[in-house]
Amino acid sequence: MSTRRALPETHVPEPLRPLMQSIATASISLARLIARNGIEHKLGADAEATNAGGDSQKALDVWADDLFLKAARDGGVRHYASEEQDRVVDLGAGDWALAIDPLDGSSNIDTNVSIGTIFSIYAAADTPDASFLRPVSEQVGAGYVIYGPQTALVVTLGQGVQRYALDYDTGAFVLVEPQVSIPPESNEFAVNASNYRHWPKPIRAYVDDCVAGVDGPRGKNFNMRWIASLVAEAHRILARGGVFLYPADDRKGYERGRLRLLYECAPIAMLCAQAGGGATDGTDPILQMRVETLHQRTPFIFGTRAKVARIAAYHDMPEIESALFGRRGLFRS
Ligand SMILES: O=P(O)(O)OC[C@H]1O[C@](O)(COP(=O)(O)O)[C@@H](O)[C@@H]1O
Ligand SMILES: [Mg+2]
Ligand SMILES: [Mg+2]
């Protein structure tokens, strides 16, 4: 019988190896399942249920959650918190607490656009809630798997960010980038511009100044992207820089944005910090926040450090005409 590991372990601290092997193994199964969408099953079909956050679930959301719950049990996880579960699942024994968005970008399942899994690891506490209702700076690891033209695992276990690619010939991940770092220069931003009229002033001002291009206060042209898969946006930003914004807005239910602090923003923020980038809710760095409730949402801005700082500065002076930033030459990035 083959003893091949799903993930090389050089960059994985010994206590985290069983869990990381389990996550890697489950994600390889999920990648294979996704590649067969429509052959046996329609993975984007409605599961006729809603999750705790009020989103309608797809068949793949539910299957991915089952898969990672089993992986958690096999990998020494005591407490499992999932975007798809109302409450923390207490697995009884183990050293770790795993928070997970088992399937991110569900609206893209049937469009054959990249989707992913996002996860965050804490040391297990005494009670299920205490494992997750804590400062997000206590994460011991965070990462995502992107199921795209290439399936890749991008992870930090506290010492930089490593990128692995799935080799379908061997069925295992291979280390392809031992130290991922976000390029400091970029002219790209990502935002769902259809929500423009709902945004707060500082976000509108920032985007207005980008869209004004060479004729505006920034004096240069920008490029915009919106994939509607957070993992895919994060992967692009880690590869070539830029900034992502999902602000709070005035639609009902979006008062604190759309994305969840525990399952999505905290892990991406840890990856960014380890790759030389930044992440904020506009006012506070994400890594200085504390999870108060499992499914809580937060405005989320992340990416190239100088861009994140610039957007935070727009929040500090929302009433000042945005052109002042350009004239004063502040944060030119
Ligand atoms: O459809 P919208 O409002 O543009 O939101 C897209 C965002 O929602 C998400 O799909 C939310 O994640 P889920 O698919 O896990 O619910 C993000 O991946 C993406 O960035
Ligand atoms: Mg998600
Ligand atoms: Mg999801």
Coordinates of C-alpha atoms and ligand atoms in Angstrom, one line a residue:
M1 CA 0.0 0.0 0.0
S2 CA 1.3 3.5 -0.9
T3 CA 2.5 5.6 2.0
R4 CA 2.6 8.8 -0.1
R5 CA 1.6 11.9 1.9
A6 CA -0.9 14.3 0.6
L7 CA 1.3 17.2 1.6
P8 CA 5.1 17.6 2.1
E9 CA 5.9 18.3 5.7
T10 CA 9.1 20.3 5.7
H11 CA 7.3 23.6 6.4
V12 CA 4.7 22.0 8.8
P13 CA 5.4 22.0 12.5
E14 CA 5.2 18.5 13.9
P15 CA 2.1 18.9 16.1
L16 CA 0.1 20.2 13.1
R17 CA 1.1 17.5 10.7
P18 CA -1.9 15.1 11.2
L19 CA -4.4 18.0 10.8
M20 CA -2.7 19.4 7.7
Q21 CA -2.5 15.9 6.1
S22 CA -6.2 15.5 6.8
I23 CA -7.1 18.9 5.3
A24 CA -5.0 18.2 2.3
T25 CA -6.4 14.8 1.7
A26 CA -10.0 16.1 2.0
S27 CA -9.3 18.9 -0.4
I28 CA -7.9 16.5 -3.0
S29 CA -11.1 14.5 -2.8
L30 CA -13.1 17.7 -3.1
A31 CA -11.1 18.8 -6.1
R32 CA -11.8 15.5 -7.8
L33 CA -15.5 15.8 -7.0
I34 CA -15.7 19.4 -8.4
A35 CA -14.0 18.3 -11.6
R36 CA -16.9 15.8 -12.1
N37 CA -19.7 18.4 -11.6
G38 CA -22.7 17.4 -13.7
I39 CA -21.4 13.9 -14.5
E40 CA -23.0 12.0 -11.6
H41 CA -24.4 14.9 -9.6
K42 CA -25.3 18.6 -10.0
L43 CA -23.1 20.2 -7.4
G44 CA -24.6 23.6 -7.8
A45 CA -28.2 22.4 -7.1
D46 CA -30.0 24.0 -4.2
A47 CA -29.8 21.9 -1.1
E48 CA -33.2 23.4 0.0
A49 CA -31.8 24.7 3.2
T50 CA -30.2 27.9 4.5
N51 CA -27.1 28.1 6.7
A52 CA -26.8 30.0 10.0
G53 CA -25.8 33.1 8.1
G54 CA -29.0 33.0 6.1
D55 CA -27.4 32.0 2.7
S56 CA -29.1 29.3 0.7
Q57 CA -27.0 26.1 0.6
K58 CA -25.9 24.3 -2.5
A59 CA -25.4 20.5 -2.7
L60 CA -21.6 21.1 -2.8
D61 CA -21.7 23.3 0.4
V62 CA -23.2 20.4 2.3
W63 CA -20.9 17.8 0.8
A64 CA -17.8 19.9 1.4
D65 CA -18.9 20.4 5.0
D66 CA -19.3 16.7 5.6
L67 CA -15.9 16.0 4.1
F68 CA -14.1 18.5 6.2
L69 CA -15.9 17.5 9.4
K70 CA -14.6 13.9 8.8
A71 CA -11.2 15.3 8.1
A72 CA -11.3 17.3 11.3
R73 CA -12.1 14.2 13.3
D74 CA -9.3 12.3 11.7
G75 CA -6.8 15.2 12.2
G76 CA -7.1 15.7 15.9
V77 CA -9.7 18.5 16.0
R78 CA -11.7 18.8 19.1
H79 CA -13.9 21.7 18.1
Y80 CA -15.2 22.3 14.5
A81 CA -16.9 25.6 13.6
S82 CA -18.3 25.8 10.0
E83 CA -20.1 28.4 8.0
E84 CA -22.5 25.6 7.2
Q85 CA -23.3 24.6 10.9
D86 CA -25.4 26.6 13.4
R87 CA -23.2 25.7 16.3
V88 CA -19.7 24.4 17.1
V89 CA -19.4 20.6 16.6
D90 CA -17.7 19.1 19.7
L91 CA -15.7 16.1 18.5
G92 CA -14.7 15.2 22.0
A93 CA -10.9 14.9 21.9
G94 CA -8.0 16.6 20.1
D95 CA -5.7 19.6 20.5
W96 CA -7.1 21.8 17.7
A97 CA -10.1 24.0 16.9
L98 CA -10.8 24.3 13.2
A99 CA -12.9 27.1 11.7
I100 CA -13.9 26.6 8.1
D101 CA -15.7 27.9 5.1
P102 CA -15.9 24.5 3.4
L103 CA -16.9 25.9 0.0
D104 CA -16.3 29.6 -0.7
G105 CA -17.7 31.2 -3.8
S106 CA -20.8 28.9 -4.0
S107 CA -22.4 31.1 -6.7
N108 CA -19.7 30.1 -9.1
I109 CA -20.1 26.3 -8.8
D110 CA -22.0 25.9 -12.1
T111 CA -20.1 28.6 -13.9
N112 CA -16.8 26.7 -13.8
V113 CA -15.0 29.6 -12.1
S114 CA -12.5 29.1 -9.3
I115 CA -14.0 28.2 -5.9
G116 CA -12.3 27.3 -2.7
T117 CA -12.1 26.3 1.0
I118 CA -10.9 28.7 3.7
F119 CA -9.7 27.5 7.1
S120 CA -8.3 28.8 10.3
I121 CA -6.6 26.8 13.2
Y122 CA -6.6 27.6 16.9
A123 CA -5.5 25.7 19.9
A124 CA -8.6 24.0 21.3
A125 CA -9.9 25.7 24.5
D126 CA -12.0 24.1 27.3
T127 CA -15.4 24.7 25.8
P128 CA -16.6 24.8 22.1
D129 CA -17.4 28.5 22.2
A130 CA -14.2 29.5 23.9
S131 CA -12.3 27.8 21.1
F132 CA -13.5 30.4 18.7
L133 CA -14.8 33.5 20.6
R134 CA -11.4 35.0 21.1
P135 CA -8.9 37.4 19.5
V136 CA -8.2 36.4 15.9
S137 CA -4.5 37.1 16.6
E138 CA -4.5 33.7 18.4
Q139 CA -4.8 31.8 15.1
V140 CA -1.9 29.3 14.9
G141 CA -2.5 28.7 11.2
A142 CA -4.6 29.8 8.3
G143 CA -5.0 28.9 4.6
Y144 CA -7.2 28.2 1.7
V145 CA -7.4 25.7 -1.1
I146 CA -8.4 27.0 -4.6
Y147 CA -10.1 24.7 -7.0
G148 CA -9.3 26.3 -10.3
P149 CA -7.4 25.6 -13.5
Q150 CA -4.8 24.4 -10.9
T151 CA -5.8 23.2 -7.5
A152 CA -3.5 24.9 -5.0
L153 CA -3.1 25.0 -1.2
V154 CA -1.8 28.3 0.3
V155 CA -1.1 28.2 4.0
T156 CA 0.7 29.9 6.8
L157 CA 1.6 28.1 10.0
G158 CA 3.1 31.3 11.5
Q159 CA 6.3 31.3 9.4
G160 CA 5.6 32.9 6.1
V161 CA 3.2 31.6 3.5
Q162 CA 3.7 28.5 1.4
R163 CA 2.0 27.6 -1.8
Y164 CA 1.5 24.0 -2.9
A165 CA 0.1 22.8 -6.2
L166 CA -1.8 19.6 -6.6
D167 CA 0.0 17.1 -8.9
Y168 CA -2.9 15.1 -10.4
D169 CA -0.4 12.4 -11.6
T170 CA 0.7 11.5 -8.1
G171 CA -2.5 12.7 -6.2
A172 CA -0.4 14.8 -3.8
F173 CA 0.5 18.5 -3.3
V174 CA 4.0 19.7 -4.2
L175 CA 5.6 22.8 -2.7
V176 CA 6.0 25.3 -5.5
E177 CA 6.6 28.6 -3.6
P178 CA 8.2 28.4 -0.1
Q179 CA 7.8 32.1 0.7
V180 CA 4.8 33.9 -0.9
S181 CA 5.0 37.7 -0.7
I182 CA 2.5 40.2 -2.0
P183 CA 4.1 42.5 -4.6
P184 CA 4.2 46.1 -3.1
E185 CA 3.1 47.8 -6.4
S186 CA -0.2 47.2 -8.2
N187 CA -2.9 49.2 -10.0
E188 CA -5.7 46.8 -9.4
F189 CA -8.7 46.8 -7.2
A190 CA -11.6 44.3 -6.7
V191 CA -15.0 45.4 -5.6
N192 CA -18.6 44.5 -6.5
A193 CA -19.3 47.9 -8.2
S194 CA -23.0 47.1 -8.6
N195 CA -23.3 48.1 -4.9
Y196 CA -21.8 51.6 -5.4
R197 CA -25.0 53.5 -4.4
H198 CA -25.1 51.6 -1.1
W199 CA -21.5 52.2 0.0
P200 CA -20.3 54.6 2.7
K201 CA -18.6 57.8 1.6
P202 CA -14.9 56.8 2.1
I203 CA -15.3 53.7 -0.1
R204 CA -17.1 55.7 -2.9
A205 CA -14.3 58.3 -2.6
Y206 CA -11.6 55.7 -3.0
V207 CA -13.2 54.0 -5.9
D208 CA -14.1 57.4 -7.6
D209 CA -10.4 58.4 -7.4
C210 CA -9.3 55.0 -9.0
V211 CA -12.0 55.2 -11.7
A212 CA -11.0 58.8 -12.6
G213 CA -7.6 57.4 -13.7
V214 CA -5.0 59.7 -15.2
D215 CA -7.5 62.6 -15.1
G216 CA -8.1 62.2 -11.4
P217 CA -6.2 63.0 -8.2
R218 CA -4.2 59.7 -8.4
G219 CA -2.9 60.6 -11.9
K220 CA -2.8 57.0 -13.2
N221 CA -5.1 54.4 -14.6
F222 CA -6.4 51.4 -12.6
N223 CA -7.8 48.0 -13.5
M224 CA -10.8 46.4 -11.8
R225 CA -11.6 42.7 -11.2
W226 CA -14.6 41.0 -9.5
I227 CA -14.7 37.2 -9.4
A228 CA -17.2 36.7 -6.6
S229 CA -15.0 34.0 -5.0
L230 CA -13.0 35.4 -2.1
V231 CA -10.3 32.7 -2.5
A232 CA -9.8 33.5 -6.2
E233 CA -9.4 37.2 -5.4
A234 CA -7.0 36.4 -2.5
H235 CA -5.0 34.1 -4.8
R236 CA -4.7 36.8 -7.4
I237 CA -3.7 39.4 -4.9
L238 CA -1.0 37.1 -3.3
A239 CA 0.4 36.5 -6.8
R240 CA 0.3 40.1 -8.3
G241 CA -0.8 42.5 -5.6
G242 CA -3.9 44.8 -5.5
V243 CA -6.7 45.3 -3.1
F244 CA -10.1 43.8 -2.4
L245 CA -13.0 45.6 -0.8
Y246 CA -16.3 44.2 0.6
P247 CA -17.5 47.2 2.6
A248 CA -20.5 47.5 4.8
D249 CA -23.4 49.0 2.9
D250 CA -26.9 50.2 3.5
R251 CA -28.7 47.1 2.2
K252 CA -30.6 45.2 4.8
G253 CA -28.3 42.5 6.3
Y254 CA -25.1 44.2 5.0
E255 CA -24.7 46.7 7.9
R256 CA -21.4 44.8 8.7
G257 CA -20.6 43.8 5.1
R258 CA -21.0 40.3 3.7
L259 CA -18.0 38.3 4.8
R260 CA -17.6 36.4 8.0
L261 CA -14.8 37.3 10.4
L262 CA -14.1 33.8 11.7
Y263 CA -14.3 31.7 8.6
E264 CA -13.2 34.1 5.9
C265 CA -11.6 37.4 7.0
A266 CA -9.4 36.3 9.9
P267 CA -7.6 33.6 7.9
I268 CA -7.2 35.7 4.8
A269 CA -5.9 38.5 7.1
M270 CA -3.3 36.2 8.7
L271 CA -2.1 35.1 5.2
C272 CA -1.8 38.7 4.1
A273 CA 0.1 39.7 7.2
Q274 CA 2.5 36.8 6.7
A275 CA 2.9 37.7 3.0
G276 CA 3.7 41.4 3.8
G277 CA 0.2 42.8 3.1
G278 CA -2.5 44.2 5.3
A279 CA -6.2 43.8 6.2
T280 CA -8.6 46.2 7.8
D281 CA -12.4 46.7 8.4
G282 CA -11.7 50.3 7.4
T283 CA -11.1 51.4 11.0
D284 CA -9.3 48.6 12.8
P285 CA -6.8 46.0 11.5
I286 CA -8.6 42.7 11.2
L287 CA -5.9 41.0 13.2
Q288 CA -6.7 43.2 16.2
M289 CA -10.4 42.1 16.2
R290 CA -12.0 39.6 18.5
V291 CA -14.7 37.1 17.4
E292 CA -17.9 37.9 19.5
T293 CA -20.3 35.6 17.7
L294 CA -19.6 32.6 15.5
H295 CA -21.2 33.9 12.3
Q296 CA -20.4 37.6 12.7
R297 CA -19.7 39.6 9.6
T298 CA -17.2 42.4 9.1
P299 CA -16.4 44.9 6.4
F300 CA -13.2 43.6 4.8
I301 CA -10.4 45.3 2.9
F302 CA -7.2 43.4 2.2
G303 CA -4.2 43.3 -0.1
T304 CA -1.1 45.3 -0.8
R305 CA -0.1 47.0 2.4
A306 CA 0.1 50.6 1.2
K307 CA -3.3 50.4 -0.5
V308 CA -5.0 49.0 2.6
A309 CA -3.4 51.9 4.6
R310 CA -4.7 54.4 2.0
I311 CA -8.2 53.1 2.2
A312 CA -8.1 53.3 6.0
A313 CA -6.9 56.9 5.6
Y314 CA -10.0 57.7 3.6
H315 CA -12.0 56.5 6.6
D316 CA -10.1 58.8 8.9
M317 CA -11.0 61.9 6.9
P318 CA -14.3 61.0 5.1
E319 CA -15.4 64.6 4.9
I320 CA -12.3 65.9 3.3
E321 CA -12.4 66.0 -0.5
S322 CA -10.6 63.0 -1.8
A323 CA -8.6 65.1 -4.2
L324 CA -6.6 66.3 -1.3
F325 CA -4.9 62.9 -1.0
G326 CA -3.6 63.3 -4.5
R327 CA -2.5 66.9 -4.0
R328 CA -0.7 66.2 -0.8
G329 CA 0.9 63.2 -2.4
L330 CA -0.2 61.0 0.5
F331 CA 0.1 57.2 0.2
R332 CA 0.8 57.3 -3.6
S333 CA 0.2 53.7 -4.4
Ligands
LIG1 O1 -22.2 38.0 -4.7 P1 -21.4 39.2 -4.0 O2 -22.3 40.0 -3.1 O3 -20.6 39.9 -4.9 O4 -20.4 38.4 -2.9 C1 -19.4 37.7 -3.3 C2 -18.6 37.2 -2.1 O5 -19.5 36.3 -1.4 C3 -18.8 35.1 -1.2 O6 -19.2 34.2 -2.3 C4 -19.2 34.6 0.1 O7 -18.7 33.3 0.4 P2 -19.7 32.0 0.3 O8 -19.8 31.6 -1.1 O9 -18.8 31.1 1.2 O10 -21.0 32.3 1.0 C5 -17.3 35.4 -1.4 O11 -16.5 34.3 -1.9 C6 -17.3 36.5 -2.4 O12 -16.3 37.4 -2.3
MG2 MG -17.2 32.2 1.7
MG3 MG -19.1 29.1 1.9

